[in-house]
Amino acid sequence: MLLIYTYDHVVINPNISIFSDQGQMNGMPDISFSDHNLLPIRDKILHGQRLDYADGCTLFHSTDLIGKARLADYIRRKRHGKTAYFVYNQHINYTNICKNHCLFCAFSREKEEQGAFTLSIEDVKAQLDQRAREPIREIHMVGGLNASLPFDYYIRLIETVKERRPDAAVKAFTAVEIDYFSEISGLSVSEVIVQLKQAGLSMMPGGGAEVLNQRVRQQLFPRKIGKERWLEIVKTVHENGLTSNATMLYGHIETIGERVDHLISLRNLQDETGGFSAFIPLAFHSENTKLSHLPRTTAFDDLTTIAVARLMLDNFDHIKGYWVMIGEPLAQLSLSFGADDLDGTIIEEKITHMAGARTAKGLSRDQMVNLIQSAGFEPVERDSFYHPIENVS
Ligand code: V47
Ligand code: SF4
């Protein structure tokens, strides 16, 4: 049963389900919006026009959640139909020792602090070998900025993963780490990327972007590279023939305008390079951080952020509903709010769990399939480049 909202009243139409294809207008369900501010945005979307900063702010501020879902779902279905992707992946965090001390981070430690760890190459081999029988397609590897590790360690890390897991893509190191490798090796960013690529690096994950804004950076992560450097490094990665993802850490001190600016900066770079593969909104978790007084993000905000990302990032193919951060129930819903990918099985996630996430540490392939199917979508297991996996073992 669908509640059809008009400006004045609510009409209950028992014949149309929320996301049915009936009553379509140019492919978009022909319904009214409870927020009339969404109408000009709907018209732009129907005419294939790009949304601007003001539209992004209007979308974030609108309380018409179902209206936002409809707009995002319209674009999502044009690109991906009912397909929802996931990947069989493994996370490896090679060290949590980090000199940056970002206030939102519960993962990092000082060298001598309890809980600090650094994996030796042998430890990494052991972590990979523990899962040797599983059909893992992607190794996602990131860590802190640890002054005791030489540049050669990172090359050996990648070589080790490639040697143990020749069929998996190595998605490793954020722009923040690449900047640090350049600093410790004395090599240019391009030279660092070339060497990592030669060792077997396949693509770059989207972390470290946080909110690309000087005010937020100054308050929460003053030691981390800034907006221009993050964008410059990602651009160099793309120019060297590697794709990357992009993230946005939301739900702390950032304003709506700063979120929209962030999305537009990513969209502008994507216009230049075409090198972004997926965008992943990251819901801030405050436990065990210096910002522990901040509440969790709301379901409304999580779903809105995914929908707005889908609508603003008109040149990104993929938007992830990252189940680790928003939970499995919302990840299912995110598929109707513009997301087309739930990321992966993961197996052991640390960064969000150290900050209080109560979600599972990993999901089985069957659980991923079930999540997607029971939300009314068609699961497709993919590799890191969104090629469907044939002959799933
Ligand atoms: O870079 C750190 C963020 C990122 C917290 O590219 C936090 O496919 C929430 O980047 N609460 C790591 N977030 C995760 C990440 C990622 C995840 C999944 C897929 C991909 C991809 C990338 O998590 C960090 C930082 O931005 N983060 N602390 C926290 N307390
Ligand atoms: Fe270090 Fe990354 Fe944590 Fe910042 S978010 S303190 S750079 S590990």
Tab-separated table of N, CA, C and O and ligand atoms in Angstrom, residues 96 98-102 104-108 143-145 176 210 221 224, ligand 2:
chain	number	residue	atom	x	y	z
A	96	ASN	N	48.352	-0.020	13.224
A	96	ASN	CA	47.466	1.058	13.705
A	96	ASN	C	48.284	2.164	14.374
A	96	ASN	O	47.714	3.080	14.975
A	98	CYS	N	50.067	5.469	14.293
A	98	CYS	CA	49.877	6.579	13.350
A	98	CYS	C	50.230	7.894	14.005
A	98	CYS	O	49.879	8.147	15.161
A	99	LYS	N	50.921	8.725	13.231
A	99	LYS	CA	51.365	10.010	13.774
A	99	LYS	C	50.345	11.129	13.571
A	99	LYS	O	50.552	12.244	14.010
A	100	ASN	N	49.222	10.828	12.934
A	100	ASN	CA	48.312	11.924	12.574
A	100	ASN	C	47.319	12.340	13.667
A	100	ASN	O	46.851	13.469	13.670
A	101	HIS	N	46.977	11.426	14.539
A	101	HIS	CA	46.081	11.727	15.672
A	101	HIS	C	44.788	12.448	15.266
A	101	HIS	O	44.415	13.449	15.890
A	102	CYS	N	44.108	11.948	14.263
A	102	CYS	CA	42.824	12.564	13.877
A	102	CYS	C	41.830	12.370	15.031
A	102	CYS	O	41.740	11.280	15.600
A	104	PHE	N	38.720	12.013	15.144
A	104	PHE	CA	37.582	11.114	14.927
A	104	PHE	C	37.995	9.644	14.897
A	104	PHE	O	37.162	8.765	14.696
A	105	CYS	N	39.289	9.367	15.123
A	105	CYS	CA	39.799	8.013	14.880
A	105	CYS	C	39.958	7.236	16.185
A	105	CYS	O	40.636	7.683	17.110
A	106	ALA	N	39.349	6.040	16.245
A	106	ALA	CA	39.499	5.166	17.414
A	106	ALA	C	40.494	4.042	17.123
A	106	ALA	O	40.797	3.243	17.993
A	107	PHE	N	40.964	3.996	15.921
A	107	PHE	CA	41.805	2.892	15.447
A	107	PHE	C	43.279	3.112	15.788
A	107	PHE	O	43.992	2.183	16.159
A	108	SER	N	43.739	4.357	15.721
A	108	SER	CA	45.188	4.618	15.801
A	108	SER	C	45.699	4.563	17.235
A	108	SER	O	44.963	4.793	18.199
A	143	GLY	N	46.438	1.294	6.533
A	143	GLY	CA	46.997	1.366	7.880
A	143	GLY	C	47.360	2.797	8.254
A	143	GLY	O	47.112	3.743	7.498
A	144	GLY	N	47.946	2.932	9.446
A	144	GLY	CA	48.360	4.248	9.935
A	144	GLY	C	49.708	4.663	9.364
A	144	GLY	O	50.359	3.905	8.633
A	145	LEU	N	50.125	5.873	9.716
A	145	LEU	CA	51.423	6.390	9.247
A	145	LEU	C	52.454	6.089	10.337
A	145	LEU	O	52.564	6.833	11.318
A	176	VAL	N	46.373	9.553	1.693
A	176	VAL	CA	47.134	9.985	2.872
A	176	VAL	C	48.402	9.131	3.005
A	176	VAL	O	49.504	9.640	3.266
A	210	GLU	N	37.771	12.232	4.221
A	210	GLU	CA	36.995	12.811	5.343
A	210	GLU	C	36.020	13.835	4.784
A	210	GLU	O	35.185	13.497	4.000
A	221	PHE	N	41.428	17.207	12.036
A	221	PHE	CA	42.593	16.425	11.586
A	221	PHE	C	43.662	17.337	10.971
A	221	PHE	O	44.032	17.205	9.803
A	224	LYS	N	46.654	15.935	8.951
A	224	LYS	CA	46.396	15.157	7.725
A	224	LYS	C	46.487	16.060	6.503
A	224	LYS	O	46.254	17.260	6.604
B	2	SF4	FE1	45.897	7.897	11.331
B	2	SF4	FE2	44.019	7.402	9.494
B	2	SF4	FE3	43.411	7.283	12.125
B	2	SF4	FE4	43.918	9.657	10.991
B	2	SF4	S1	42.191	8.275	10.464
B	2	SF4	S2	44.756	8.914	12.943
B	2	SF4	S3	45.483	9.109	9.469
B	2	SF4	S4	44.838	5.954	11.010
